[in-house]
Amino acid sequence: MAEEEAASTSPGKDELRRLIVAAGEELRAARAGGDSGAGADVLARLLDLKQRYEALTGEEFRTKSVKRSRKEAAASGAAPSAAQPNPNPPKRAKQAKVDLGRFTPAADPMQLPPPASSFPPWAPRDFFRFEVLHTSRKPGSRARVGRIHTPHGVIETPCFVPVGTNGALKAVDEAQGREAGTQL
């Protein structure tokens, strides 16, 4: 008698599938909300439902993917049911052809480039500038410290010093260096 009551009140295979899917959605919502306490309760209920499903059917619960259901239908030779999506979805609509007449014709590779006078003249741009903060007072030195202003921000520059190493100046003696006005 108790077994008959349990059998009549226990959900069937389809009902268990529906409950498992609903519990899975509830668990995802709880995890997204950040509530770990409710998530643990829902997870325990979901695992219990999956165990009951396995005991009832003898197989592990797995959601059916569209690919798997199409393969099963093709293997059995059955026509796709109304519940399954269209096995051959409509293709994307083709785009209109591009009007090639609106483009300029291809340039002749043997044609000479345009003259320099056809380009706009050089004009200083206010968004790129160099500001000198300090210049060295040492005789013969051109070292300076400044700022480079760009559209991306300001760059603080270190000392810019034209330098020649002794290795590069091996062939220059002191007299030639003094004549050139350089400081070694």
PDB file of C-alpha atoms in Angstrom:
ATOM      1  CA  MET A   1       0.000   0.000   0.000  1.00  0.00           C
ATOM      2  CA  ALA A   2       2.815   2.408   0.905  1.00  0.00           C
ATOM      3  CA  GLU A   3       4.626   1.490  -2.314  1.00  0.00           C
ATOM      4  CA  GLU A   4       1.508   2.280  -4.369  1.00  0.00           C
ATOM      5  CA  GLU A   5       1.198   5.697  -2.661  1.00  0.00           C
ATOM      6  CA  ALA A   6       4.878   6.451  -3.274  1.00  0.00           C
ATOM      7  CA  ALA A   7       4.555   5.402  -6.903  1.00  0.00           C
ATOM      8  CA  SER A   8       1.469   7.542  -7.432  1.00  0.00           C
ATOM      9  CA  THR A   9       2.982  10.644  -5.752  1.00  0.00           C
ATOM     10  CA  SER A  10       6.518  10.345  -7.177  1.00  0.00           C
ATOM     11  CA  PRO A  11       6.996  12.317 -10.366  1.00  0.00           C
ATOM     12  CA  GLY A  12       7.508  10.554 -13.666  1.00  0.00           C
ATOM     13  CA  LYS A  13      10.469  10.804 -16.002  1.00  0.00           C
ATOM     14  CA  ASP A  14       9.206  13.898 -17.838  1.00  0.00           C
ATOM     15  CA  GLU A  15       8.255  15.655 -14.608  1.00  0.00           C
ATOM     16  CA  LEU A  16      11.711  14.934 -13.130  1.00  0.00           C
ATOM     17  CA  ARG A  17      13.369  16.336 -16.263  1.00  0.00           C
ATOM     18  CA  ARG A  18      11.299  19.512 -15.922  1.00  0.00           C
ATOM     19  CA  LEU A  19      12.177  19.828 -12.211  1.00  0.00           C
ATOM     20  CA  ILE A  20      15.904  19.290 -12.907  1.00  0.00           C
ATOM     21  CA  VAL A  21      15.939  21.959 -15.612  1.00  0.00           C
ATOM     22  CA  ALA A  22      14.073  24.401 -13.336  1.00  0.00           C
ATOM     23  CA  ALA A  23      16.484  23.696 -10.454  1.00  0.00           C
ATOM     24  CA  GLY A  24      19.455  24.247 -12.781  1.00  0.00           C
ATOM     25  CA  GLU A  25      18.082  27.632 -13.844  1.00  0.00           C
ATOM     26  CA  GLU A  26      17.440  28.532 -10.202  1.00  0.00           C
ATOM     27  CA  LEU A  27      21.024  27.543  -9.304  1.00  0.00           C
ATOM     28  CA  ARG A  28      22.448  29.695 -12.105  1.00  0.00           C
ATOM     29  CA  ALA A  29      20.343  32.641 -10.913  1.00  0.00           C
ATOM     30  CA  ALA A  30      21.501  32.125  -7.302  1.00  0.00           C
ATOM     31  CA  ARG A  31      25.158  31.981  -8.369  1.00  0.00           C
ATOM     32  CA  ALA A  32      24.745  35.115 -10.472  1.00  0.00           C
ATOM     33  CA  GLY A  33      23.156  36.881  -7.485  1.00  0.00           C
ATOM     34  CA  GLY A  34      26.088  35.939  -5.260  1.00  0.00           C
ATOM     35  CA  ASP A  35      23.932  34.201  -2.619  1.00  0.00           C
ATOM     36  CA  SER A  36      26.066  31.195  -1.612  1.00  0.00           C
ATOM     37  CA  GLY A  37      23.653  29.948   1.100  1.00  0.00           C
ATOM     38  CA  ALA A  38      20.689  29.659  -1.253  1.00  0.00           C
ATOM     39  CA  GLY A  39      22.971  28.280  -3.961  1.00  0.00           C
ATOM     40  CA  ALA A  40      24.069  25.411  -1.696  1.00  0.00           C
ATOM     41  CA  ASP A  41      20.435  24.493  -0.921  1.00  0.00           C
ATOM     42  CA  VAL A  42      19.475  24.550  -4.600  1.00  0.00           C
ATOM     43  CA  LEU A  43      22.553  22.487  -5.503  1.00  0.00           C
ATOM     44  CA  ALA A  44      21.636  19.834  -2.922  1.00  0.00           C
ATOM     45  CA  ARG A  45      18.069  19.688  -4.300  1.00  0.00           C
ATOM     46  CA  LEU A  46      19.389  19.456  -7.885  1.00  0.00           C
ATOM     47  CA  LEU A  47      21.722  16.573  -7.027  1.00  0.00           C
ATOM     48  CA  ASP A  48      18.856  14.773  -5.247  1.00  0.00           C
ATOM     49  CA  LEU A  49      16.617  15.190  -8.313  1.00  0.00           C
ATOM     50  CA  LYS A  50      19.364  13.811 -10.570  1.00  0.00           C
ATOM     51  CA  GLN A  51      19.801  10.763  -8.282  1.00  0.00           C
ATOM     52  CA  ARG A  52      16.033  10.122  -8.353  1.00  0.00           C
ATOM     53  CA  TYR A  53      16.068  10.407 -12.152  1.00  0.00           C
ATOM     54  CA  GLU A  54      18.938   7.903 -12.398  1.00  0.00           C
ATOM     55  CA  ALA A  55      17.153   5.499 -10.039  1.00  0.00           C
ATOM     56  CA  LEU A  56      13.941   5.770 -12.081  1.00  0.00           C
ATOM     57  CA  THR A  57      15.417   5.487 -15.595  1.00  0.00           C
ATOM     58  CA  GLY A  58      18.719   3.709 -15.005  1.00  0.00           C
ATOM     59  CA  GLU A  59      20.659   6.379 -16.903  1.00  0.00           C
ATOM     60  CA  GLU A  60      22.357   9.612 -15.924  1.00  0.00           C
ATOM     61  CA  PHE A  61      20.452  12.839 -16.597  1.00  0.00           C
ATOM     62  CA  ARG A  62      21.872  14.817 -19.494  1.00  0.00           C
ATOM     63  CA  THR A  63      20.241  17.685 -21.301  1.00  0.00           C
ATOM     64  CA  LYS A  64      19.698  16.897 -24.933  1.00  0.00           C
ATOM     65  CA  SER A  65      21.526  19.208 -27.240  1.00  0.00           C
ATOM     66  CA  VAL A  66      20.115  20.132 -30.632  1.00  0.00           C
ATOM     67  CA  LYS A  67      23.017  18.400 -32.396  1.00  0.00           C
ATOM     68  CA  ARG A  68      22.528  15.163 -30.473  1.00  0.00           C
ATOM     69  CA  SER A  69      18.753  15.116 -31.073  1.00  0.00           C
ATOM     70  CA  ARG A  70      19.306  15.692 -34.822  1.00  0.00           C
ATOM     71  CA  LYS A  71      21.855  12.854 -34.954  1.00  0.00           C
ATOM     72  CA  GLU A  72      19.490  10.511 -33.094  1.00  0.00           C
ATOM     73  CA  ALA A  73      16.632  11.395 -35.450  1.00  0.00           C
ATOM     74  CA  ALA A  74      18.834  10.867 -38.510  1.00  0.00           C
ATOM     75  CA  ALA A  75      20.125   7.529 -37.173  1.00  0.00           C
ATOM     76  CA  SER A  76      16.641   6.220 -36.446  1.00  0.00           C
ATOM     77  CA  GLY A  77      15.303   7.458 -39.785  1.00  0.00           C
ATOM     78  CA  ALA A  78      12.535   9.368 -38.055  1.00  0.00           C
ATOM     79  CA  ALA A  79      11.326  12.663 -39.410  1.00  0.00           C
ATOM     80  CA  PRO A  80      12.225  15.669 -37.266  1.00  0.00           C
ATOM     81  CA  SER A  81       9.439  16.415 -34.817  1.00  0.00           C
ATOM     82  CA  ALA A  82       7.765  19.754 -34.354  1.00  0.00           C
ATOM     83  CA  ALA A  83       9.562  20.152 -31.012  1.00  0.00           C
ATOM     84  CA  GLN A  84      12.965  20.048 -32.695  1.00  0.00           C
ATOM     85  CA  PRO A  85      14.222  23.118 -34.499  1.00  0.00           C
ATOM     86  CA  ASN A  86      14.397  23.117 -38.273  1.00  0.00           C
ATOM     87  CA  PRO A  87      17.323  20.835 -39.237  1.00  0.00           C
ATOM     88  CA  ASN A  88      18.108  23.091 -42.205  1.00  0.00           C
ATOM     89  CA  PRO A  89      17.824  26.663 -40.949  1.00  0.00           C
ATOM     90  CA  PRO A  90      17.308  29.300 -43.636  1.00  0.00           C
ATOM     91  CA  LYS A  91      20.489  30.852 -44.950  1.00  0.00           C
ATOM     92  CA  ARG A  92      21.286  34.471 -44.347  1.00  0.00           C
ATOM     93  CA  ALA A  93      19.915  36.806 -47.007  1.00  0.00           C
ATOM     94  CA  LYS A  94      22.456  37.773 -49.637  1.00  0.00           C
ATOM     95  CA  GLN A  95      23.707  41.323 -49.647  1.00  0.00           C
ATOM     96  CA  ALA A  96      23.156  43.606 -52.590  1.00  0.00           C
ATOM     97  CA  LYS A  97      26.043  43.786 -55.040  1.00  0.00           C
ATOM     98  CA  VAL A  98      28.352  46.752 -54.674  1.00  0.00           C
ATOM     99  CA  ASP A  99      28.127  49.361 -57.409  1.00  0.00           C
ATOM    100  CA  LEU A 100      31.666  49.453 -58.781  1.00  0.00           C
ATOM    101  CA  GLY A 101      30.965  52.634 -60.762  1.00  0.00           C
ATOM    102  CA  ARG A 102      31.127  54.839 -57.688  1.00  0.00           C
ATOM    103  CA  PHE A 103      34.748  53.934 -56.954  1.00  0.00           C
ATOM    104  CA  THR A 104      37.637  55.706 -58.638  1.00  0.00           C
ATOM    105  CA  PRO A 105      39.383  53.640 -61.266  1.00  0.00           C
ATOM    106  CA  ALA A 106      42.635  51.925 -60.349  1.00  0.00           C
ATOM    107  CA  ALA A 107      45.723  54.105 -60.694  1.00  0.00           C
ATOM    108  CA  ASP A 108      48.208  53.287 -63.397  1.00  0.00           C
ATOM    109  CA  PRO A 109      51.361  51.969 -61.676  1.00  0.00           C
ATOM    110  CA  MET A 110      53.557  53.594 -64.328  1.00  0.00           C
ATOM    111  CA  GLN A 111      52.024  57.037 -63.796  1.00  0.00           C
ATOM    112  CA  LEU A 112      54.243  59.668 -62.119  1.00  0.00           C
ATOM    113  CA  PRO A 113      53.364  60.691 -58.557  1.00  0.00           C
ATOM    114  CA  PRO A 114      51.567  64.005 -58.011  1.00  0.00           C
ATOM    115  CA  PRO A 115      53.799  67.095 -57.747  1.00  0.00           C
ATOM    116  CA  ALA A 116      54.679  68.519 -54.325  1.00  0.00           C
ATOM    117  CA  SER A 117      52.659  71.658 -55.093  1.00  0.00           C
ATOM    118  CA  SER A 118      49.453  69.591 -55.081  1.00  0.00           C
ATOM    119  CA  PHE A 119      49.809  68.873 -51.331  1.00  0.00           C
ATOM    120  CA  PRO A 120      48.767  71.417 -48.678  1.00  0.00           C
ATOM    121  CA  PRO A 121      51.617  73.525 -47.293  1.00  0.00           C
ATOM    122  CA  TRP A 122      53.154  72.642 -43.937  1.00  0.00           C
ATOM    123  CA  ALA A 123      51.510  74.388 -41.023  1.00  0.00           C
ATOM    124  CA  PRO A 124      52.530  74.214 -37.372  1.00  0.00           C
ATOM    125  CA  ARG A 125      50.196  72.136 -35.274  1.00  0.00           C
ATOM    126  CA  ASP A 126      49.322  73.255 -31.788  1.00  0.00           C
ATOM    127  CA  PHE A 127      48.701  69.735 -30.504  1.00  0.00           C
ATOM    128  CA  PHE A 128      52.396  68.785 -30.911  1.00  0.00           C
ATOM    129  CA  ARG A 129      54.906  71.125 -29.311  1.00  0.00           C
ATOM    130  CA  PHE A 130      58.198  71.080 -27.409  1.00  0.00           C
ATOM    131  CA  GLU A 131      58.725  73.330 -24.417  1.00  0.00           C
ATOM    132  CA  VAL A 132      62.310  73.937 -23.224  1.00  0.00           C
ATOM    133  CA  LEU A 133      62.560  74.144 -19.436  1.00  0.00           C
ATOM    134  CA  HIS A 134      66.334  74.379 -19.006  1.00  0.00           C
ATOM    135  CA  THR A 135      69.342  74.763 -21.296  1.00  0.00           C
ATOM    136  CA  SER A 136      72.862  73.948 -20.146  1.00  0.00           C
ATOM    137  CA  ARG A 137      75.094  76.994 -19.552  1.00  0.00           C
ATOM    138  CA  LYS A 138      78.261  74.975 -20.066  1.00  0.00           C
ATOM    139  CA  PRO A 139      80.219  76.296 -23.070  1.00  0.00           C
ATOM    140  CA  GLY A 140      79.861  74.100 -26.145  1.00  0.00           C
ATOM    141  CA  SER A 141      77.015  72.059 -24.625  1.00  0.00           C
ATOM    142  CA  ARG A 142      73.615  71.887 -26.288  1.00  0.00           C
ATOM    143  CA  ALA A 143      71.948  69.895 -23.498  1.00  0.00           C
ATOM    144  CA  ARG A 144      68.377  70.864 -22.653  1.00  0.00           C
ATOM    145  CA  VAL A 145      65.504  69.612 -20.529  1.00  0.00           C
ATOM    146  CA  GLY A 146      61.954  70.006 -21.759  1.00  0.00           C
ATOM    147  CA  ARG A 147      58.447  68.706 -22.227  1.00  0.00           C
ATOM    148  CA  ILE A 148      56.890  67.237 -25.348  1.00  0.00           C
ATOM    149  CA  HIS A 149      53.160  67.980 -25.559  1.00  0.00           C
ATOM    150  CA  THR A 150      51.172  65.432 -27.608  1.00  0.00           C
ATOM    151  CA  PRO A 151      47.456  64.678 -27.954  1.00  0.00           C
ATOM    152  CA  HIS A 152      48.074  61.653 -25.706  1.00  0.00           C
ATOM    153  CA  GLY A 153      49.673  63.589 -22.866  1.00  0.00           C
ATOM    154  CA  VAL A 154      52.838  65.349 -21.749  1.00  0.00           C
ATOM    155  CA  ILE A 155      56.236  63.620 -21.876  1.00  0.00           C
ATOM    156  CA  GLU A 156      58.929  64.916 -19.508  1.00  0.00           C
ATOM    157  CA  THR A 157      62.243  64.595 -21.322  1.00  0.00           C
ATOM    158  CA  PRO A 158      65.595  63.926 -19.712  1.00  0.00           C
ATOM    159  CA  CYS A 159      68.702  65.827 -20.754  1.00  0.00           C
ATOM    160  CA  PHE A 160      69.294  65.462 -24.461  1.00  0.00           C
ATOM    161  CA  VAL A 161      73.023  65.578 -24.991  1.00  0.00           C
ATOM    162  CA  PRO A 162      74.763  64.909 -28.291  1.00  0.00           C
ATOM    163  CA  VAL A 163      77.417  62.405 -27.222  1.00  0.00           C
ATOM    164  CA  GLY A 164      80.310  60.753 -28.985  1.00  0.00           C
ATOM    165  CA  THR A 165      82.099  57.930 -27.199  1.00  0.00           C
ATOM    166  CA  ASN A 166      85.849  57.676 -27.023  1.00  0.00           C
ATOM    167  CA  GLY A 167      85.602  54.511 -29.101  1.00  0.00           C
ATOM    168  CA  ALA A 168      83.929  56.445 -31.918  1.00  0.00           C
ATOM    169  CA  LEU A 169      86.521  59.232 -31.681  1.00  0.00           C
ATOM    170  CA  LYS A 170      89.718  57.142 -31.695  1.00  0.00           C
ATOM    171  CA  ALA A 171      90.897  58.697 -34.933  1.00  0.00           C
ATOM    172  CA  VAL A 172      90.287  62.285 -33.683  1.00  0.00           C
ATOM    173  CA  ASP A 173      93.032  63.792 -31.580  1.00  0.00           C
ATOM    174  CA  GLU A 174      92.640  66.688 -29.117  1.00  0.00           C
ATOM    175  CA  ALA A 175      93.716  69.367 -31.569  1.00  0.00           C
ATOM    176  CA  GLN A 176      91.124  68.306 -34.152  1.00  0.00           C
ATOM    177  CA  GLY A 177      88.464  68.159 -31.438  1.00  0.00           C
ATOM    178  CA  ARG A 178      89.228  71.729 -30.321  1.00  0.00           C
ATOM    179  CA  GLU A 179      89.110  72.919 -33.943  1.00  0.00           C
ATOM    180  CA  ALA A 180      85.663  71.381 -34.354  1.00  0.00           C
ATOM    181  CA  GLY A 181      84.489  73.134 -31.166  1.00  0.00           C
ATOM    182  CA  THR A 182      83.486  69.952 -29.406  1.00  0.00           C
ATOM    183  CA  GLN A 183      83.908  69.152 -25.758  1.00  0.00           C
ATOM    184  CA  LEU A 184      85.434  65.721 -25.056  1.00  0.00           C
TER     185      LEU A 184
END
